[in-house]
Structure formats: C-alpha cells, structure tokens
Coordinates of C-alpha atoms and ligand atoms in Angstrom, one line a residue:
M1 CA 39.1 93.8 82.9
N2 CA 41.1 90.5 82.4
E3 CA 40.5 88.9 79.0
K4 CA 39.5 85.2 78.6
F5 CA 42.3 83.0 77.1
F6 CA 41.5 79.6 75.6
N7 CA 43.7 76.5 75.6
A8 CA 45.7 76.1 78.8
N9 CA 48.5 74.4 76.8
F10 CA 49.2 77.5 74.6
P11 CA 46.8 80.3 75.6
K12 CA 45.3 82.5 72.9
S13 CA 42.5 85.0 73.1
A14 CA 39.3 84.6 71.0
D15 CA 40.8 86.8 68.3
G16 CA 44.1 84.8 68.2
R17 CA 46.3 87.0 70.4
V18 CA 49.1 85.1 72.2
S19 CA 48.9 85.9 75.9
H20 CA 52.1 87.6 76.9
I21 CA 53.4 89.4 73.9
G22 CA 49.8 90.3 73.1
I23 CA 49.8 90.3 69.3
K24 CA 48.2 88.1 66.6
R25 CA 49.0 86.7 63.2
G26 CA 49.7 89.5 60.7
E27 CA 51.0 91.9 63.3
I28 CA 54.6 90.7 63.3
A29 CA 57.0 90.1 60.4
N30 CA 59.3 87.2 59.6
R31 CA 62.4 89.5 59.9
I32 CA 62.8 90.7 63.5
I33 CA 65.2 92.7 65.5
T34 CA 64.8 92.1 69.3
V35 CA 66.2 94.3 72.0
G36 CA 65.9 94.5 75.8
D37 CA 65.6 98.2 76.4
L38 CA 62.2 99.5 75.1
N39 CA 63.8 102.9 74.4
R40 CA 66.2 101.2 72.0
A41 CA 63.1 99.7 70.2
K42 CA 61.7 103.2 69.9
L43 CA 65.0 104.5 68.6
F44 CA 65.0 101.8 65.9
L45 CA 61.4 102.7 65.0
K46 CA 62.8 106.0 63.7
L47 CA 64.9 104.1 61.2
L48 CA 61.9 102.4 59.5
D49 CA 60.3 103.8 56.3
S50 CA 58.4 106.9 57.2
D51 CA 55.9 106.6 54.3
T52 CA 54.4 103.3 55.4
A53 CA 52.1 102.6 58.3
I54 CA 53.6 101.5 61.5
F55 CA 51.9 99.0 63.8
Q56 CA 52.7 99.3 67.6
R57 CA 51.5 97.4 70.6
Q58 CA 52.8 97.3 74.1
S59 CA 51.4 94.3 76.0
H60 CA 50.5 94.4 79.7
R61 CA 53.5 92.1 80.3
G62 CA 55.9 94.7 79.0
F63 CA 56.6 93.5 75.4
L64 CA 56.6 96.2 72.8
T65 CA 56.1 95.1 69.1
I66 CA 56.6 97.6 66.3
T67 CA 56.0 96.4 62.7
G68 CA 56.7 98.5 59.6
K69 CA 58.9 98.4 56.6
Y70 CA 62.6 99.1 56.0
K71 CA 63.4 100.0 52.4
G72 CA 60.0 98.4 51.5
V73 CA 60.6 95.1 53.3
P74 CA 58.4 94.1 56.3
I75 CA 60.4 94.2 59.6
S76 CA 59.4 94.0 63.3
I77 CA 61.2 95.4 66.2
V78 CA 60.4 93.7 69.5
G79 CA 61.4 95.0 72.9
I80 CA 61.3 92.2 75.5
G81 CA 62.8 93.5 78.7
M82 CA 65.4 91.4 80.5
G83 CA 66.3 87.8 81.0
S84 CA 66.0 84.4 79.4
P85 CA 62.3 83.8 80.4
M86 CA 61.3 87.0 78.5
M87 CA 63.3 85.7 75.4
D88 CA 61.5 82.4 75.8
F89 CA 58.0 84.0 75.9
F90 CA 58.9 86.2 72.9
V91 CA 60.4 83.5 70.7
R92 CA 57.7 80.8 71.4
E93 CA 54.7 83.2 71.1
A94 CA 56.0 84.9 68.0
R95 CA 56.8 81.4 66.4
A96 CA 53.1 80.4 67.0
I97 CA 51.7 83.3 64.9
I98 CA 54.3 83.6 62.1
D99 CA 54.3 81.3 59.0
G100 CA 57.6 80.4 57.4
T101 CA 61.2 80.8 58.5
M102 CA 61.9 83.5 61.0
I103 CA 65.1 85.6 61.3
I104 CA 65.7 87.0 64.7
I105 CA 68.7 89.2 65.5
R106 CA 69.3 90.5 69.0
V107 CA 70.8 93.9 69.4
G108 CA 71.8 94.3 73.0
T109 CA 74.4 95.6 75.5
C110 CA 76.8 93.5 77.5
G111 CA 79.8 93.6 79.9
G112 CA 83.1 92.7 78.3
I113 CA 85.3 90.0 79.8
G114 CA 87.8 89.4 77.0
K115 CA 89.5 91.5 74.4
S116 CA 86.9 94.3 74.2
N117 CA 87.1 97.8 75.5
S118 CA 83.8 99.6 76.3
G119 CA 82.4 100.9 73.1
D120 CA 83.4 97.9 71.1
V121 CA 80.8 95.8 69.3
I122 CA 80.7 92.1 70.0
I123 CA 79.1 89.6 67.7
S124 CA 78.1 86.4 69.5
K125 CA 79.1 83.5 67.2
G126 CA 77.9 81.2 70.1
S127 CA 76.5 81.4 73.5
F128 CA 76.6 79.3 76.7
A129 CA 74.5 79.6 79.9
V130 CA 75.9 80.5 83.3
T131 CA 73.3 79.5 86.0
R132 CA 73.4 79.4 89.7
N133 CA 73.6 75.8 91.0
Y134 CA 70.6 75.8 93.4
D135 CA 71.7 72.5 95.0
Y136 CA 75.0 74.1 96.3
P137 CA 75.1 74.4 100.1
I138 CA 74.5 77.9 101.5
F139 CA 75.9 79.1 104.8
E140 CA 77.4 75.6 105.6
N141 CA 80.9 75.4 107.1
K142 CA 83.9 75.0 104.8
M143 CA 84.3 71.3 105.5
I144 CA 80.8 70.5 104.5
V145 CA 81.1 72.6 101.3
Q146 CA 84.4 71.0 100.4
D147 CA 83.0 67.5 101.1
Y148 CA 80.0 68.4 98.9
E149 CA 82.2 69.5 96.0
V150 CA 84.4 66.3 96.3
K151 CA 81.4 64.0 96.4
T152 CA 79.3 65.7 93.7
K153 CA 81.9 67.4 91.6
E154 CA 79.5 70.3 91.6
R155 CA 80.4 74.0 91.8
P156 CA 78.3 77.0 92.8
Y157 CA 77.6 77.9 89.1
N158 CA 76.8 75.6 86.1
I159 CA 78.4 76.6 82.8
S160 CA 76.7 74.9 79.9
K161 CA 78.0 73.9 76.5
V162 CA 77.9 76.3 73.6
F163 CA 75.0 76.7 71.1
Y164 CA 75.9 78.6 67.9
G165 CA 74.2 81.4 66.1
D166 CA 73.7 81.5 62.3
E167 CA 77.2 81.8 60.9
E168 CA 76.1 83.5 57.7
I169 CA 74.1 86.2 59.6
C170 CA 77.0 86.8 62.1
N171 CA 79.4 87.4 59.1
L172 CA 76.9 89.7 57.4
I173 CA 76.6 91.7 60.7
Q174 CA 80.4 92.1 60.7
K175 CA 80.4 93.2 57.1
Q176 CA 77.6 95.8 57.6
L177 CA 79.1 97.1 60.9
I178 CA 82.3 97.8 58.9
N179 CA 80.3 99.4 56.1
S180 CA 78.6 101.6 58.7
G181 CA 82.0 103.1 59.7
I182 CA 82.8 101.0 62.9
P183 CA 86.5 100.1 62.6
N184 CA 87.2 96.4 62.2
S185 CA 89.5 96.6 65.3
Q186 CA 86.4 97.5 67.4
I187 CA 84.4 94.5 66.2
I188 CA 84.9 91.2 67.9
Q189 CA 83.4 87.8 67.2
G190 CA 83.4 85.6 70.2
L191 CA 81.4 83.6 72.7
N192 CA 78.8 85.1 74.9
A193 CA 77.8 84.0 78.4
T194 CA 74.1 84.4 79.1
C195 CA 73.7 84.6 82.9
D196 CA 70.6 84.1 85.0
S197 CA 71.4 87.2 87.1
F198 CA 72.9 90.6 86.3
Y199 CA 74.6 90.2 89.7
S200 CA 75.6 86.8 91.1
S201 CA 76.2 84.8 88.0
Q202 CA 77.9 87.8 86.3
G203 CA 80.5 87.8 89.2
R204 CA 79.3 91.0 90.8
H205 CA 79.8 91.3 94.6
D206 CA 76.9 92.1 96.8
E207 CA 77.4 91.9 100.6
N208 CA 73.7 91.4 101.1
F209 CA 73.8 87.9 99.7
E210 CA 76.1 84.9 99.9
D211 CA 76.8 84.3 96.2
Y212 CA 79.9 82.1 96.2
N213 CA 81.1 83.9 93.0
N214 CA 84.7 84.9 93.8
G215 CA 86.7 84.2 90.6
L216 CA 83.6 83.3 88.5
I217 CA 84.7 85.5 85.5
E218 CA 88.1 83.7 85.6
T219 CA 86.4 80.3 85.8
I220 CA 84.3 81.2 82.7
R221 CA 87.4 82.4 80.8
T222 CA 89.2 79.2 81.8
K223 CA 86.4 77.0 80.5
Y224 CA 86.3 78.9 77.1
P225 CA 89.8 80.4 76.8
E226 CA 90.4 83.1 74.3
E227 CA 86.8 83.0 73.2
A228 CA 84.5 84.1 76.1
E229 CA 83.9 87.8 75.4
S230 CA 80.6 89.0 76.8
L231 CA 78.2 88.7 79.7
E232 CA 74.5 89.4 79.2
M233 CA 71.1 87.8 79.9
E234 CA 69.2 86.6 76.7
T235 CA 71.3 85.3 73.8
F236 CA 71.7 81.7 75.0
M237 CA 67.9 81.3 75.1
L238 CA 67.6 82.7 71.6
Y239 CA 70.2 80.3 70.2
Y240 CA 69.0 77.4 72.1
L241 CA 65.4 77.8 70.9
A242 CA 66.5 78.4 67.4
K243 CA 68.3 75.0 67.6
C244 CA 65.2 73.3 69.1
S245 CA 62.8 74.9 66.6
T246 CA 60.9 72.7 64.3
D247 CA 59.6 73.6 60.8
A248 CA 56.0 74.0 59.8
P249 CA 55.6 70.7 57.9
Y250 CA 56.9 69.0 61.1
R251 CA 54.5 70.9 63.2
S252 CA 51.5 69.9 61.2
Q253 CA 52.8 66.3 60.9
H254 CA 53.2 66.2 64.6
K255 CA 49.6 67.3 65.1
V256 CA 48.5 64.6 62.6
S257 CA 50.5 62.0 64.5
N258 CA 48.9 62.9 67.8
E259 CA 45.4 62.9 66.2
L260 CA 46.1 59.4 64.8
K261 CA 47.3 58.2 68.2
K262 CA 44.1 59.6 69.8
D263 CA 42.0 57.7 67.3
G264 CA 43.6 54.5 68.6
E265 CA 45.8 54.0 65.5
Q266 CA 49.2 53.5 67.1
K267 CA 51.1 54.4 64.0
I268 CA 53.3 57.5 63.7
K269 CA 53.4 59.1 60.3
T270 CA 56.9 59.3 58.9
S271 CA 58.4 61.5 56.3
N272 CA 61.8 61.4 54.5
N273 CA 63.6 63.1 57.3
T274 CA 61.7 61.6 60.2
Q275 CA 63.4 59.1 62.4
K276 CA 61.4 57.2 65.0
G277 CA 58.6 59.6 64.3
F278 CA 60.6 62.6 65.3
T279 CA 62.2 65.3 63.2
S280 CA 63.5 68.7 63.9
R281 CA 64.4 71.1 61.2
N282 CA 65.2 74.6 62.3
S283 CA 62.7 77.3 61.3
I284 CA 64.4 80.1 63.2
R285 CA 67.7 81.6 62.1
A286 CA 69.2 83.6 65.0
A287 CA 72.2 85.9 65.6
A288 CA 73.1 88.5 68.3
T289 CA 75.3 91.5 68.5
M290 CA 75.9 93.6 71.5
I291 CA 77.6 96.9 72.5
A292 CA 80.1 96.4 75.3
I293 CA 79.0 99.1 77.8
S294 CA 81.6 98.2 80.4
N295 CA 84.8 96.3 80.8
R296 CA 84.5 94.0 83.8
K297 CA 88.3 93.8 84.3
T298 CA 89.1 97.6 84.3
N299 CA 85.7 98.8 85.5
E300 CA 85.6 101.3 82.6
T301 CA 82.1 102.3 81.4
I302 CA 80.8 103.8 78.2
D303 CA 79.9 107.4 77.6
P304 CA 76.1 107.9 77.0
D305 CA 76.7 109.9 73.7
K306 CA 78.9 107.0 72.4
L307 CA 76.2 104.5 73.4
N308 CA 73.5 106.5 71.6
Y309 CA 75.6 106.7 68.4
L310 CA 76.4 103.0 68.6
E311 CA 72.8 101.9 69.2
R312 CA 71.7 103.8 66.1
T313 CA 74.6 102.6 64.0
V314 CA 74.4 99.0 65.0
G315 CA 70.6 99.1 64.6
E316 CA 70.8 100.4 61.1
A317 CA 73.5 97.8 60.1
V318 CA 71.3 95.0 61.5
L319 CA 68.3 96.3 59.5
K320 CA 70.4 96.1 56.4
V321 CA 71.5 92.5 57.3
L322 CA 67.8 91.5 57.7
L323 CA 67.2 92.6 54.1
E324 CA 70.1 90.5 52.8
I325 CA 68.7 87.1 53.7
G326 CA 66.3 85.4 51.3
L327 CA 63.0 84.0 52.7
D328 CA 60.7 81.6 50.9
E329 CA 57.6 83.3 52.3
E330 CA 56.8 86.3 54.5
H331 CA 53.6 87.8 55.6
I332 CA 52.3 90.8 57.5
G333 CA 49.3 92.9 57.8
D334 CA 46.6 90.7 56.2
D335 CA 44.2 91.2 59.0
C336 CA 46.0 93.5 61.4
V337 CA 44.9 97.0 62.5
W338 CA 47.6 99.5 61.7
N339 CA 47.7 102.7 63.7
Ligands
LIG401 C1 70.9 94.3 82.0 O1 71.1 95.7 82.2 C2 70.2 94.1 80.6 O2 71.0 94.7 79.6 C3 71.3 93.7 78.6 C4 71.3 92.4 79.4 O3 71.2 91.3 78.6 C5 70.1 92.6 80.3 O4 68.9 92.3 79.8 O5 70.4 93.6 77.6 P1 69.8 94.8 76.7 O6 70.8 95.8 76.4 O7 69.2 94.2 75.5 O8 68.7 95.5 77.5
LIG402 N1 74.2 93.7 80.5 C1 74.5 92.8 81.3 O1 73.8 91.8 81.5 N2 75.7 92.9 82.0 C2 76.5 93.9 81.8 O2 77.5 94.0 82.5 C3 76.1 94.9 80.9 C4 74.9 94.8 80.2

C-alpha cells in the first residue's frame, strides 16, 4: 500500500520520513560514507563496531542506509545506486533530517583517463560535469552540423567548470590510504569528470546510437590538461550541492523572512553575513575517492580480488578520516528504532 506523504514542496510521511531515502531524523549520522554499489555498503557494514546496534533500512527507491558506530563514533553508510539524480535525492533528503554540519565522503569506482593504472586510487580534489548537449542536431547532414557549431559555438557535450572538494578531507584521505598500506605511487589526486551517462558522455562507442562522442576523452583532457583523471557519475553533484548548501541559522532565518513577507511586512531579516537578504554558508563538507577499475586508454581492467581488497582497504581508511574531523554537534538514535 502506498503511504501518504505531506507537503508537495518537500514530501515527508506523517512520522517524518523523507520520501525517497525513506528514513527519518535520528536514523542517519552526521558522518557519512556514500557508495553506489549496495554490496560495497554491506561490505563496509562489517567494518563497524560489532558490539553496538546497527540500524538498516532499504527504501523502495533503492537507497540503503546503515547507521552504527565506528570506534564508538556514530557513522552512516548510504548506498545510493547510480547517477547524479540519486546523489541529489540522497544529499537533499539527508540534509533535511540531520542537524549540524554533515561530512559526506564518496567511496566509488571510476574509469581512469590520466596517469592511473587500474587498481590505483584516485582522490577527486575537484569535479566537473560532462553532459550531453540536447540542443545539438541529430542525424543532420555535415553542413548543417558545421553551420550549427559555427553559429552557436556549441559542441555535442558540455563540460562545466570545476567545483572543489574539501581540501583538508582530501589530504586526510591520502594520509590514511598511505597508512593503510597503499603505496603513495598508486594514489593520485586529480580532477574527476562526472558524466550523465556511463556510455555516451564517457566516450564509449555504441553503434545502436548516434552519440557524436569521437575524441571526447581527448577533449576532456584538453580542457583540463594534466589534471583530469577519472570518469564516473556522482561526485560533481556531491561537490556542487556542498557548495550550494546553507547552514542551519540561514535556513531558519530564511523561513522567518518568508513568514514576514507573507504577513505583508516587506522587510527581509538580515544578519552579519547576510547581503541583500541572502547568505549561504556551507553546512556540508564533501570529498570523494575512487578505485580506478579500468584504464580507458589501454582497456585494461581490474582483477576482482584486487577490487575486493581495495574496497575494504579504502573503506576502512575513509572511516578513520571521518573520525579525524571535529564536529560541533552530532546526533543519532534519539527516536529511531534499531534492529
Ligand atoms: C557505473 O558502473 C557506476 O559505478 C560508479 C559510477 O559512478 C557509476 O555509478 O560508481 P560506484 O562505484 O559508486 O557504483
Ligand atoms: N564507473 C564509471 O562511471 N565509469 C567507469 O568507466 C568505471 C566505473
């Protein structure tokens, strides 16, 4: 039976569950590891303290939330599936039910397009988006396409500017990866490209579709020479939302402003760091690290045993990083049912 959700602007169930990730306040910690593959989430579950209760809930939309403790500190592991929209659902809905600063570290996999070999670990110091240009002509003759490119300066794929991850967290990840035994020569900090398809916008060729993506990887490398290292599908959205995230005082102030406006008082409350009634201080600190499972230049792919070892090792290193960051406040478990 479908549940009733209230408030079309930001739907929540009567007991406060957000509608897609399916959890409520108290069921998710401020310190979060997010992954795509749900099996990776279950692997990381085994690294949590075994003597404390573990909360687990899989939503009907495919999000898996696991909350427990690591060395006594509350941690959540959230499996989100694939793609930027899933990251958007997760970050926004989690933000709505967590008080205080959030730390989100993505542990993913990627294709390598720079210096990495398969089995290397890439830390994304920044990420840009590669998206299909839906205005670009399809199946038109060469003249029309050339004319379009000259007139509009558009290309079949848009490559955005870079948004950066949290530098302190990226450096801590590097330090913990080295401590965990991964040689420094196999750890690369570089830029990530988050693509809106595993196929077309990652330069894969598929004769069933006209993708206009010949030379796309070279185009990406030309735009960000020396730095573009990885192709995957979520990190840009995480970094972008972290950059757009507001803090709790701003959120309540914004609500007050809107209430005042509704009452006919056209004044907007201001605070010290408010300009023109708008402020944005980031309440999400984000970073991402990913295992290169293939090299897109040589076509070499990773051995499954090596991938299992790296997933576990990188997961444990990132759990340690999550403990190293100070937080002013963190809550879990007040009114959640632990199973
Ligand atoms: C594609 O196979 C998926 O793998 C990567 C990509 O970002 C994409 O979601 O992520 P995960 O390893 O986190 O699943
Ligand atoms: N994930 C991706 O999105 N692309 C790859 O090539 C590998 C993992």
